[in-house]
Amino acid sequence: MSTYDFQRGKGETDAEGWRPLDRALYHWVRSHGGDALLARVAAWTSLADGQGDAALLLQDARQGMPALDARQLAALRASPWVATLPEHGRRPFVLDARGRFQLWRNHAHELAIAAQVQARRAVVPDSGPATLDADLDVLFGGDHRAAVQAQRQAVRAVPGRRLFVLTGGPGTGKTTTVLRMLLMLQRRATAPLRMRLAAPTGKAAQRLAQALRDGVQALAAAPLPAAWAPLLERVAATDTLTLHRLLGYRPSRNAFARGPRDRLDADVVVVDEASMVDLDTLRHLLDALDEHACLILVGDADQLSSVATGSVLADLVTLLEGDARGDLVRLEHGFRAEPALAQLNAAVRRGDVAALRGAITRGGPLQQRAVDDPRTLRAALRDWALTLANETRLRPLLRADAQGADAATAADVRTALAALAQRQLLCALREGPFGSLAANALVEARLRAAWQVDAQAPWYAGRAVIVSHNDYATGLFNGDIGICLADEAGRLRVWFDGVAGVRAWAPRELPAHEGAFALTIHKSQGSEYAQVAVLLPPDPEHRILSRQLLYTAVSRARQSLQLWADEAVIAATLSRGLARAGALADKLAQPLR
């Protein structure tokens, strides 16, 4: 780690890791009369913001900047650029009593979120009429097992609230609980509710829509009493959007159309995959809500946070969990994963190295493979690719032409995509020899050889891709997985299956994309696969390694899991919790105003 002379200005903009934006902020402060110390701290704060932190810890060097001494802290507190007390008003930067330095923007977002959360929590509903229990029995088919008690608690608690958080891991029934919550809210309302369903990404929005559709069909087949049928139809008819579309994002202005002056026409707003929601988006969502609307945030608080600034779901869960108001429920019983994998997920979430090692020793659905150099990585990728190449449901589709009617083609596409979802390689890194791009290239090379594909052909039957940017013109979104197959005329097309059904595009028509045989762990959030392999970098000190990263990866698996890492890397990963720097948790915990 380089060191810098804050007083003499040595190496003014050559700090390790600074981006052009960070250097630009440094020069902006200097050109407007700020001193070198303030300019450097501002640049480091900008860098921390780019890495997801809402604050720079001035007395802690873990974010890269050397810790400041008492004299330097005093100089910052005396600066007219820095607000240290509420009465200072708006200044470019904020420094609090705990040595957290913030851009004013992030400080303002945290203040606004805390105030609105406090106001929403101040409305505590009555315990509810006795008919709630009868309605619960209808929605749960009289099921009173211990496995569904937390779900019943969530559905019972939501009426009358303006904020509710539902958290839990994959397979714990979050979406089916949301469906029942919406039905309960409709049941208790005196008029049809205006409902809005949203998620941070297009792919997450599609998954939410499909999961709710499946849940509606399951409840309709139960069947529910006739009086509930109209309520079920209202939920089924509700569109699911990205948060940006819900809030009317305008790229040309980098602003949202919806806000305090043009609020959402919604009585209930559900946001799925809320762990991906950043500070800025949550603040604008809260601004756009009517004060009487109910906001339901759904997600896994133990997963990785948003790629943008903040860890709002984790901060909210920290505040709400165990609080007597009952505006949070955590679902813990897994309904889909192998019991051994569910126990593994819990061990990783706790950072329990002994429990993880015990699970590895017992074998079963969990295996460890020491992949710590290029040779062992190539061997692991070779074995993974050969198993995928022999996938019996995929091989028959890899032909030069396609036969049959459109319906058969749609069935082929769904079969191929289902086969791909059986096995997924997840990488902690994107770049470098242990990153997803390099791993995907090696897997593709093996598949080309096994499938006898021209090594120079950019497209071939069986190639899997993932869309990397939203494209509203095509209706393809960041995270959508497609597969290349021939159409009835023998032309290669890239096929996707979504809410609108199976659709195909010529390769040249696709938005930005990359290979999907190996994905980053971040890209896998919200998805599940039967068999998963997780590749971690071989350096135990790598800064990307964290307990949340590993939990996000291992909790994608439903049937079996391979950990491609040695003991030292796994132990280091479990020992390192990822706590983003910011002040939202403290602001949320202040007494209700």
Coordinates of C-alpha atoms in Angstrom, one line a residue:
M1 CA 0.0 0.0 0.0
S2 CA 1.4 3.4 -1.0
T3 CA 1.7 6.2 1.5
Y4 CA 1.1 9.8 0.9
D5 CA 2.3 13.0 2.5
F6 CA -1.0 14.9 3.2
Q7 CA 0.7 18.1 4.1
R8 CA 3.4 18.4 1.4
G9 CA 1.3 17.1 -1.5
K10 CA 3.6 14.4 -2.7
G11 CA 2.1 12.3 -5.5
E12 CA -1.0 14.4 -5.6
T13 CA -3.2 12.3 -7.9
D14 CA -1.3 9.1 -8.2
A15 CA -3.0 7.3 -5.3
E16 CA -3.3 3.6 -5.8
G17 CA -6.7 2.7 -7.2
W18 CA -8.0 6.2 -7.9
R19 CA -10.4 6.4 -10.8
P20 CA -10.6 9.3 -13.2
L21 CA -13.7 10.4 -11.3
D22 CA -11.9 10.4 -8.0
R23 CA -9.0 12.4 -9.5
A24 CA -11.5 14.9 -11.0
L25 CA -13.0 15.5 -7.5
Y26 CA -9.5 16.0 -6.1
H27 CA -8.8 18.7 -8.7
W28 CA -12.3 20.3 -8.3
V29 CA -11.7 20.8 -4.5
R30 CA -8.2 22.2 -5.2
S31 CA -9.3 24.5 -7.9
H32 CA -12.1 25.9 -5.6
G33 CA -9.7 26.7 -2.8
G34 CA -9.7 23.5 -0.8
D35 CA -6.5 22.3 0.7
A36 CA -4.6 19.1 -0.2
L37 CA -5.8 17.2 2.8
L38 CA -9.4 17.9 2.1
A39 CA -8.9 17.1 -1.6
R40 CA -7.3 13.8 -0.9
V41 CA -9.9 12.7 1.6
A42 CA -12.6 13.8 -0.9
A43 CA -11.0 11.6 -3.6
W44 CA -10.8 8.6 -1.3
T45 CA -14.4 9.1 -0.3
S46 CA -15.4 9.1 -4.0
L47 CA -13.5 5.9 -4.5
A48 CA -15.2 4.3 -1.4
D49 CA -18.5 5.4 -2.9
G50 CA -17.7 3.6 -6.1
Q51 CA -17.0 0.5 -4.1
G52 CA -20.3 0.6 -2.4
D53 CA -19.4 2.4 0.8
A54 CA -21.6 5.4 1.8
A55 CA -18.8 6.8 4.0
L56 CA -15.0 6.8 4.4
L57 CA -13.7 5.7 7.8
L58 CA -11.0 8.2 8.5
Q59 CA -9.4 6.3 11.4
D60 CA -9.4 2.9 9.7
A61 CA -7.1 2.1 6.8
R62 CA -9.1 -0.9 5.5
Q63 CA -10.6 1.2 2.6
G64 CA -7.1 2.0 1.3
M65 CA -6.5 5.5 2.7
P66 CA -4.0 5.8 5.5
A67 CA -5.7 6.5 8.8
L68 CA -5.7 10.2 9.8
D69 CA -4.2 11.5 13.1
A70 CA -5.9 13.8 15.5
R71 CA -4.3 16.9 14.0
Q72 CA -5.6 16.0 10.5
L73 CA -9.1 15.2 11.9
A74 CA -9.2 18.6 13.6
A75 CA -8.2 20.3 10.4
L76 CA -11.1 18.7 8.5
R77 CA -13.6 19.5 11.3
A78 CA -12.6 23.2 11.0
S79 CA -12.9 23.3 7.2
P80 CA -15.8 25.5 5.9
W81 CA -16.4 22.7 3.3
V82 CA -17.3 20.2 6.0
A83 CA -20.5 20.0 8.0
T84 CA -19.9 18.5 11.5
L85 CA -23.2 19.6 13.1
P86 CA -26.8 19.7 11.9
E87 CA -26.9 23.4 12.2
H88 CA -24.0 23.8 9.7
G89 CA -26.5 23.3 6.9
R90 CA -25.6 21.9 3.5
R91 CA -21.9 21.7 2.7
P92 CA -20.1 19.5 0.1
F93 CA -19.0 17.0 2.8
V94 CA -20.1 15.7 6.2
L95 CA -17.9 14.4 9.1
D96 CA -19.7 12.8 12.0
A97 CA -18.5 12.2 15.6
R98 CA -17.4 8.7 14.8
G99 CA -14.9 9.8 12.1
R100 CA -17.1 8.9 9.1
F101 CA -16.6 11.2 6.2
Q102 CA -19.4 11.4 3.6
L103 CA -20.4 13.1 0.4
W104 CA -23.4 15.3 1.2
R105 CA -25.5 13.3 -1.3
N106 CA -25.1 10.0 0.7
H107 CA -25.6 11.8 4.0
A108 CA -28.8 13.4 2.7
H109 CA -30.1 10.0 1.3
E110 CA -29.5 8.4 4.7
L111 CA -31.3 11.2 6.6
A112 CA -34.3 11.0 4.3
I113 CA -34.5 7.2 4.4
A114 CA -34.2 7.2 8.2
A115 CA -36.9 9.9 8.6
Q116 CA -39.4 8.1 6.3
V117 CA -38.7 4.7 7.8
Q118 CA -39.3 6.1 11.3
A119 CA -42.6 7.7 10.1
R120 CA -43.8 4.5 8.5
R121 CA -42.9 2.4 11.6
A122 CA -44.7 4.8 13.9
V123 CA -48.0 3.5 12.5
V124 CA -48.5 0.2 14.5
P125 CA -51.7 -1.7 13.6
D126 CA -54.0 -3.3 16.1
S127 CA -53.5 -7.0 16.7
G128 CA -56.3 -7.6 14.2
P129 CA -59.8 -9.1 14.3
A130 CA -60.4 -12.7 15.0
T131 CA -61.4 -13.3 11.4
L132 CA -57.7 -12.9 10.5
D133 CA -57.0 -16.4 11.8
A134 CA -59.9 -17.8 9.7
D135 CA -58.5 -16.1 6.6
L136 CA -55.0 -17.5 7.4
D137 CA -56.4 -21.0 7.5
V138 CA -58.0 -20.5 4.1
L139 CA -54.8 -19.1 2.6
F140 CA -52.7 -21.9 4.1
G141 CA -55.2 -24.7 3.6
G142 CA -55.4 -25.3 7.4
D143 CA -51.6 -26.0 7.5
H144 CA -50.3 -25.3 11.0
R145 CA -47.0 -27.1 10.7
A146 CA -43.9 -25.5 12.3
A147 CA -42.4 -25.1 8.8
V148 CA -45.0 -22.5 7.9
Q149 CA -45.4 -20.7 11.2
A150 CA -43.1 -17.8 10.1
Q151 CA -45.0 -17.5 6.8
R152 CA -48.3 -17.4 8.7
Q153 CA -46.8 -14.8 11.1
A154 CA -45.8 -12.5 8.1
V155 CA -49.3 -12.8 6.5
R156 CA -51.0 -12.0 9.7
A157 CA -48.7 -9.1 10.6
V158 CA -48.9 -7.1 7.3
P159 CA -52.4 -5.6 7.4
G160 CA -52.4 -2.0 8.6
R161 CA -48.6 -1.5 8.3
R162 CA -46.8 1.0 6.1
L163 CA -43.5 -0.8 6.1
F164 CA -42.8 -4.6 6.2
V165 CA -39.7 -6.5 5.6
L166 CA -39.6 -10.2 4.7
T167 CA -36.2 -11.8 4.6
G168 CA -35.0 -15.4 4.1
G169 CA -32.7 -17.6 2.0
P170 CA -33.6 -19.3 -1.3
G171 CA -36.3 -21.9 -1.1
T172 CA -37.8 -20.5 2.1
G173 CA -41.1 -19.5 0.5
K174 CA -40.7 -15.7 0.2
T175 CA -42.7 -15.4 -3.0
T176 CA -45.5 -17.6 -2.0
T177 CA -45.7 -15.7 1.3
V178 CA -45.8 -12.4 -0.6
L179 CA -48.7 -13.8 -2.7
R180 CA -50.7 -14.6 0.5
M181 CA -49.8 -11.2 2.0
L182 CA -51.2 -9.5 -1.1
L183 CA -54.4 -11.6 -0.9
M184 CA -54.7 -10.8 2.8
L185 CA -54.3 -7.1 2.2
Q186 CA -57.0 -7.2 -0.5
R187 CA -59.3 -9.2 1.8
R188 CA -59.0 -6.6 4.5
A189 CA -59.4 -3.6 2.2
T190 CA -62.7 -1.8 1.7
A191 CA -62.0 -1.2 -2.0
P192 CA -59.7 -2.8 -4.7
L193 CA -56.1 -2.0 -3.9
R194 CA -53.7 -0.5 -6.4
M195 CA -50.7 -2.8 -6.3
R196 CA -47.3 -2.4 -7.8
L197 CA -44.7 -5.2 -8.0
A198 CA -41.1 -4.4 -8.8
A199 CA -37.5 -5.6 -8.6
P200 CA -34.1 -4.0 -9.2
T201 CA -33.3 -5.7 -12.5
G202 CA -35.3 -6.9 -15.5
K203 CA -34.4 -10.5 -14.9
A204 CA -35.4 -10.3 -11.2
A205 CA -38.7 -8.7 -12.3
Q206 CA -39.4 -11.6 -14.7
R207 CA -38.6 -14.2 -12.1
L208 CA -41.0 -12.5 -9.6
A209 CA -43.7 -12.4 -12.2
Q210 CA -43.2 -16.1 -13.1
A211 CA -43.1 -17.1 -9.4
L212 CA -46.3 -15.2 -8.6
R213 CA -48.0 -16.7 -11.7
D214 CA -47.1 -20.2 -10.5
G215 CA -48.3 -19.4 -7.0
V216 CA -51.6 -18.1 -8.3
Q217 CA -52.1 -21.3 -10.3
A218 CA -51.3 -23.4 -7.3
L219 CA -53.8 -21.5 -5.0
A220 CA -56.5 -21.6 -7.7
A221 CA -56.1 -25.3 -7.9
A222 CA -56.4 -25.7 -4.1
P223 CA -59.0 -24.4 -4.6
L224 CA -59.8 -21.2 -2.6
P225 CA -63.4 -20.4 -1.7
A226 CA -65.3 -18.5 -4.4
A227 CA -65.1 -15.2 -2.5
W228 CA -61.3 -15.2 -2.9
A229 CA -61.3 -15.7 -6.7
P230 CA -61.6 -12.0 -7.6
L231 CA -58.8 -11.2 -5.2
L232 CA -56.6 -13.8 -6.9
E233 CA -57.4 -12.4 -10.3
R234 CA -56.3 -8.9 -9.2
V235 CA -52.9 -10.2 -8.1
A236 CA -52.5 -12.2 -11.3
A237 CA -53.3 -9.1 -13.4
T238 CA -50.7 -6.9 -11.7
D239 CA -47.7 -6.1 -13.9
T240 CA -44.1 -6.6 -12.6
L241 CA -41.6 -3.8 -13.5
T242 CA -38.1 -2.9 -12.8
L243 CA -37.7 -0.2 -10.1
H244 CA -36.4 2.2 -12.7
R245 CA -39.5 1.8 -14.8
L246 CA -41.8 2.0 -11.8
L247 CA -40.2 5.3 -10.9
G248 CA -40.0 6.6 -14.4
Y249 CA -36.3 6.8 -14.8
R250 CA -35.1 9.3 -17.5
P251 CA -31.6 8.5 -18.7
S252 CA -31.2 11.8 -20.5
R253 CA -31.6 13.6 -17.2
N254 CA -30.4 10.9 -14.9
A255 CA -33.5 11.5 -12.8
F256 CA -36.7 9.8 -11.8
A257 CA -40.1 11.3 -12.9
R258 CA -41.9 10.0 -9.8
G259 CA -41.3 11.7 -6.5
P260 CA -42.9 14.0 -3.9
R261 CA -44.6 16.1 -6.7
D262 CA -45.8 13.1 -8.7
R263 CA -46.3 10.1 -6.4
L264 CA -47.0 6.6 -7.4
D265 CA -50.7 5.7 -7.7
A266 CA -50.2 2.7 -5.4
D267 CA -51.6 1.4 -2.2
V268 CA -49.2 -1.4 -1.9
V269 CA -45.7 -1.7 -3.4
V270 CA -43.7 -4.9 -3.3
V271 CA -39.9 -4.8 -4.0
D272 CA -38.3 -8.3 -4.5
E273 CA -34.6 -8.9 -4.3
A274 CA -34.3 -5.9 -2.1
S275 CA -30.7 -6.8 -1.2
M276 CA -29.8 -5.3 -4.6
V277 CA -31.5 -2.0 -3.9
D278 CA -29.0 0.9 -3.3
L279 CA -29.2 4.0 -1.1
D280 CA -30.2 6.4 -3.9
T281 CA -33.0 4.1 -5.3
L282 CA -34.6 3.4 -1.9
R283 CA -34.6 7.1 -1.1
H284 CA -36.4 8.0 -4.4
L285 CA -38.8 5.1 -3.9
L286 CA -39.8 6.3 -0.5
D287 CA -40.1 9.9 -1.8
A288 CA -42.5 8.6 -4.5
L289 CA -44.8 6.7 -2.1
D290 CA -48.0 8.0 -0.7
E291 CA -47.7 8.3 3.0
H292 CA -50.5 5.8 3.5
A293 CA -49.1 3.2 1.1
C294 CA -47.7 -0.1 2.3
L295 CA -44.1 -0.8 1.3
I296 CA -43.1 -4.5 1.4
L297 CA -39.3 -5.2 1.0
V298 CA -38.5 -8.8 0.2
G299 CA -35.0 -10.3 0.0
D300 CA -32.1 -12.2 1.6
A301 CA -30.3 -9.8 3.9
D302 CA -27.3 -12.2 4.1
Q303 CA -26.6 -12.0 0.4
L304 CA -24.3 -9.5 -1.3
S305 CA -25.5 -6.0 -1.3
S306 CA -26.2 -3.8 -4.3
V307 CA -23.3 -3.1 -6.7
A308 CA -24.1 0.6 -6.1
T309 CA -23.8 2.5 -2.8
G310 CA -25.2 1.2 0.5
S311 CA -26.5 -2.0 2.2
V312 CA -30.0 -0.8 2.9
L313 CA -31.7 -4.2 3.4
A314 CA -29.0 -5.4 5.7
D315 CA -29.2 -2.1 7.7
L316 CA -33.0 -2.4 7.9
V317 CA -32.9 -6.0 9.1
T318 CA -30.3 -5.0 11.7
L319 CA -32.8 -2.4 13.0
L320 CA -36.0 -4.4 12.8
E321 CA -35.0 -7.9 13.8
G322 CA -36.0 -8.7 17.3
D323 CA -38.0 -5.4 17.6
A324 CA -41.3 -5.8 19.4
R325 CA -43.2 -3.9 16.6
G326 CA -43.1 -7.0 14.5
D327 CA -42.5 -5.3 11.1
L328 CA -40.0 -7.9 10.0
V329 CA -40.2 -11.7 9.6
R330 CA -37.3 -14.0 8.8
L331 CA -38.1 -17.3 7.0
E332 CA -35.6 -20.0 7.8
H333 CA -37.2 -23.3 6.8
G334 CA -36.0 -24.4 3.4
F335 CA -38.5 -26.3 1.2
R336 CA -36.3 -27.0 -1.9
A337 CA -32.6 -27.5 -1.1
E338 CA -31.1 -30.8 0.1
P339 CA -31.1 -30.8 4.0
A340 CA -27.3 -31.0 4.0
L341 CA -27.1 -28.0 1.7
A342 CA -29.5 -26.1 3.9
Q343 CA -27.3 -26.8 6.9
L344 CA -24.3 -25.7 4.9
N345 CA -25.9 -22.4 4.0
A346 CA -26.6 -21.8 7.7
A347 CA -23.0 -22.6 8.6
V348 CA -21.6 -20.2 5.9
R349 CA -24.0 -17.5 7.1
R350 CA -22.7 -17.9 10.6
G351 CA -19.1 -18.1 9.5
D352 CA -18.8 -21.5 11.2
V353 CA -15.6 -23.1 9.8
A354 CA -15.9 -26.3 11.8
A355 CA -19.5 -27.0 10.6
L356 CA -18.4 -26.4 7.0
R357 CA -15.5 -28.7 7.3
G358 CA -17.7 -31.4 9.0
A359 CA -20.1 -31.1 6.0
I360 CA -17.2 -31.5 3.6
T361 CA -16.0 -34.6 5.5
R362 CA -19.4 -36.2 5.3
G363 CA -19.4 -35.8 1.6
G364 CA -22.9 -36.4 0.1
P365 CA -24.0 -33.4 -2.0
L366 CA -21.0 -31.3 -0.9
Q367 CA -17.5 -31.7 -2.3
Q368 CA -14.3 -29.7 -2.0
R369 CA -11.7 -29.5 -4.8
A370 CA -8.4 -27.7 -4.1
V371 CA -8.0 -25.4 -7.1
D372 CA -5.1 -23.2 -6.4
D373 CA -3.0 -22.9 -9.6
P374 CA -3.6 -22.8 -13.3
R375 CA -3.0 -26.5 -13.7
T376 CA -5.6 -27.6 -11.2
L377 CA -8.0 -25.0 -12.6
R378 CA -7.6 -26.4 -16.1
A379 CA -8.3 -29.9 -14.8
A380 CA -11.4 -28.8 -12.9
L381 CA -12.8 -26.9 -15.9
R382 CA -12.1 -29.8 -18.2
D383 CA -14.0 -32.2 -16.0
W384 CA -16.9 -29.7 -15.6
A385 CA -17.1 -29.1 -19.4
L386 CA -17.0 -32.8 -20.3
T387 CA -20.0 -33.5 -18.0
L388 CA -21.9 -30.6 -19.6
A389 CA -21.0 -31.7 -23.1
N390 CA -22.6 -35.1 -22.4
E391 CA -25.8 -33.6 -21.0
T392 CA -28.4 -36.0 -22.5
R393 CA -31.1 -33.4 -22.8
L394 CA -28.8 -30.9 -24.6
R395 CA -26.9 -33.1 -27.1
P396 CA -29.9 -34.0 -29.3
L397 CA -30.6 -30.3 -29.9
L398 CA -27.2 -29.5 -31.2
R399 CA -27.9 -30.0 -34.9
A400 CA -27.3 -28.0 -38.0
D401 CA -31.0 -27.7 -38.7
A402 CA -34.2 -28.0 -36.8
Q403 CA -37.3 -30.0 -37.6
G404 CA -40.9 -29.6 -36.7
A405 CA -43.4 -26.9 -36.0
D406 CA -43.0 -23.8 -33.9
A407 CA -44.4 -25.5 -30.9
A408 CA -41.6 -28.1 -31.1
T409 CA -39.0 -25.4 -31.4
A410 CA -40.3 -23.7 -28.3
A411 CA -40.2 -27.0 -26.4
D412 CA -36.6 -27.5 -27.6
V413 CA -35.6 -24.1 -26.3
R414 CA -37.2 -24.7 -22.9
T415 CA -35.5 -28.2 -22.7
A416 CA -32.1 -26.6 -23.6
L417 CA -32.5 -23.8 -21.0
A418 CA -33.6 -26.3 -18.4
A419 CA -30.5 -28.4 -19.1
L420 CA -28.3 -25.4 -18.7
A421 CA -29.9 -24.5 -15.4
Q422 CA -28.9 -28.0 -14.1
R423 CA -25.2 -27.0 -13.8
Q424 CA -23.7 -23.6 -13.2
L425 CA -20.1 -22.5 -12.6
L426 CA -19.9 -19.4 -10.4
C427 CA -16.8 -17.3 -10.0
A428 CA -15.9 -14.8 -7.4
L429 CA -14.0 -12.7 -10.0
R430 CA -14.9 -11.6 -13.5
E431 CA -11.4 -10.7 -14.7
G432 CA -8.1 -12.6 -14.6
P433 CA -7.2 -16.3 -14.9
F434 CA -9.6 -17.3 -12.1
G435 CA -12.4 -15.0 -13.4
S436 CA -15.6 -15.9 -15.1
L437 CA -14.5 -14.6 -18.6
A438 CA -11.4 -16.8 -18.7
A439 CA -13.3 -19.8 -17.2
N440 CA -16.1 -19.5 -19.7
A441 CA -13.5 -19.3 -22.6
L442 CA -11.9 -22.6 -21.4
V443 CA -15.3 -24.3 -21.0
E444 CA -16.4 -23.2 -24.4
A445 CA -13.2 -24.5 -26.0
R446 CA -13.8 -27.9 -24.5
L447 CA -17.4 -27.9 -25.6
R448 CA -16.5 -26.9 -29.1
A449 CA -14.1 -29.9 -29.3
A450 CA -16.7 -32.3 -27.8
W451 CA -19.5 -31.0 -30.1
Q452 CA -17.2 -30.9 -33.1
V453 CA -17.7 -27.2 -33.7
D454 CA -15.4 -25.0 -35.7
A455 CA -13.1 -23.3 -33.2
Q456 CA -13.2 -20.1 -35.2
A457 CA -17.0 -19.8 -35.4
P458 CA -18.2 -17.1 -33.0
W459 CA -21.7 -18.7 -32.8
Y460 CA -22.6 -22.4 -32.7
A461 CA -25.6 -24.5 -31.6
G462 CA -25.4 -24.8 -27.8
R463 CA -23.6 -21.6 -27.0
A464 CA -25.1 -20.0 -23.8
V465 CA -25.0 -16.2 -23.3
I466 CA -26.1 -13.8 -20.6
V467 CA -27.3 -10.3 -21.4
S468 CA -25.2 -7.6 -19.6
H469 CA -27.3 -4.5 -20.1
N470 CA -31.0 -3.7 -20.1
D471 CA -32.5 -3.2 -23.6
Y472 CA -36.1 -2.1 -23.6
A473 CA -36.3 -2.2 -27.4
T474 CA -35.8 -5.9 -27.5
G475 CA -37.3 -6.6 -24.0
L476 CA -34.0 -8.3 -23.0
F477 CA -32.6 -7.4 -19.6
N478 CA -29.4 -7.7 -17.6
G479 CA -29.2 -11.3 -16.4
D480 CA -31.3 -12.9 -19.1
I481 CA -29.9 -16.3 -20.2
G482 CA -30.2 -17.3 -23.8
I483 CA -29.0 -20.3 -25.9
C484 CA -28.0 -20.5 -29.5
L485 CA -30.0 -23.0 -31.6
A486 CA -31.0 -23.4 -35.2
D487 CA -34.5 -22.4 -36.3
E488 CA -36.7 -24.4 -38.7
A489 CA -34.7 -22.9 -41.6
G490 CA -31.4 -24.0 -40.1
R491 CA -30.3 -20.4 -39.2
L492 CA -28.6 -19.9 -35.9
R493 CA -30.7 -17.8 -33.5
V494 CA -30.3 -16.9 -29.8
W495 CA -33.4 -18.0 -27.9
F496 CA -34.8 -16.7 -24.6
D497 CA -37.8 -17.8 -22.6
G498 CA -39.5 -15.2 -20.5
V499 CA -42.9 -13.9 -19.5
A500 CA -43.7 -13.2 -23.1
G501 CA -42.8 -16.8 -24.1
V502 CA -40.0 -18.1 -26.3
R503 CA -38.4 -15.5 -28.5
A504 CA -35.4 -15.6 -30.8
W505 CA -33.0 -13.0 -32.2
A506 CA -30.2 -13.1 -34.8
P507 CA -26.9 -12.9 -32.9
R508 CA -26.2 -9.5 -34.4
E509 CA -29.4 -8.1 -32.9
L510 CA -28.5 -8.9 -29.3
P511 CA -27.7 -6.2 -26.8
A512 CA -24.4 -6.4 -24.9
H513 CA -23.8 -9.9 -23.7
E514 CA -21.1 -12.4 -22.8
G515 CA -20.7 -16.2 -22.3
A516 CA -22.9 -17.8 -19.6
F517 CA -21.2 -21.1 -18.9
A518 CA -19.4 -19.4 -16.1
L519 CA -21.0 -16.5 -14.3
T520 CA -19.9 -14.1 -11.5
I521 CA -21.5 -14.8 -8.2
H522 CA -23.0 -11.3 -8.4
K523 CA -24.8 -12.2 -11.7
S524 CA -26.2 -15.3 -10.1
Q525 CA -28.2 -13.5 -7.4
G526 CA -31.9 -14.5 -7.4
S527 CA -31.2 -17.7 -9.5
E528 CA -31.1 -21.3 -8.4
Y529 CA -29.4 -24.3 -10.1
A530 CA -29.5 -28.0 -9.4
Q531 CA -25.7 -28.4 -9.3
V532 CA -23.2 -25.6 -8.6
A533 CA -19.4 -25.2 -8.6
V534 CA -18.0 -22.2 -6.9
L535 CA -14.5 -21.0 -7.9
L536 CA -12.7 -18.7 -5.4
P537 CA -9.4 -17.0 -6.1
P538 CA -6.4 -18.8 -4.6
D539 CA -5.2 -15.8 -2.6
P540 CA -6.6 -15.9 1.0
E541 CA -6.0 -12.2 1.3
H542 CA -7.9 -11.3 -1.8
R543 CA -10.2 -8.3 -0.9
I544 CA -13.2 -9.8 -2.8
L545 CA -13.5 -12.8 -0.4
S546 CA -16.2 -12.5 2.2
R547 CA -18.8 -14.6 4.1
Q548 CA -21.6 -12.9 2.2
L549 CA -20.0 -13.7 -1.2
L550 CA -19.7 -17.4 -0.3
Y551 CA -23.2 -17.5 1.1
T552 CA -24.6 -16.0 -2.0
A553 CA -22.8 -18.6 -4.1
V554 CA -23.5 -21.7 -2.1
S555 CA -27.2 -20.9 -1.5
R556 CA -27.8 -21.0 -5.3
A557 CA -27.4 -24.9 -5.2
R558 CA -30.5 -27.1 -4.8
Q559 CA -29.0 -30.6 -5.1
S560 CA -25.2 -30.6 -5.0
L561 CA -22.2 -28.2 -4.6
Q562 CA -18.5 -28.2 -5.4
L563 CA -16.2 -25.8 -3.7
W564 CA -13.1 -25.1 -5.8
A565 CA -10.8 -23.7 -3.2
D566 CA -8.3 -24.8 -0.7
E567 CA -8.7 -24.9 3.1
A568 CA -6.9 -21.6 3.7
V569 CA -9.1 -19.7 1.2
I570 CA -12.3 -21.1 2.6
A571 CA -11.3 -20.3 6.2
A572 CA -10.3 -16.8 5.2
T573 CA -13.6 -16.3 3.4
L574 CA -15.7 -17.4 6.3
S575 CA -13.8 -15.2 8.8
R576 CA -14.4 -12.0 6.8
G577 CA -17.7 -10.4 7.1
L578 CA -18.5 -7.7 4.5
A579 CA -19.8 -4.7 6.3
R580 CA -20.2 -1.6 4.2
A581 CA -19.2 1.7 5.7
G582 CA -22.0 4.1 6.2
A583 CA -24.2 5.8 8.8
L584 CA -27.7 4.6 7.8
A585 CA -27.9 2.0 10.6
D586 CA -27.1 4.6 13.2
K587 CA -29.6 7.1 11.8
L588 CA -32.3 4.4 11.6
A589 CA -31.7 3.6 15.3
Q590 CA -32.2 7.1 16.5
P591 CA -35.4 7.6 18.5
L592 CA -38.6 8.0 16.5
R593 CA -39.2 11.7 15.6

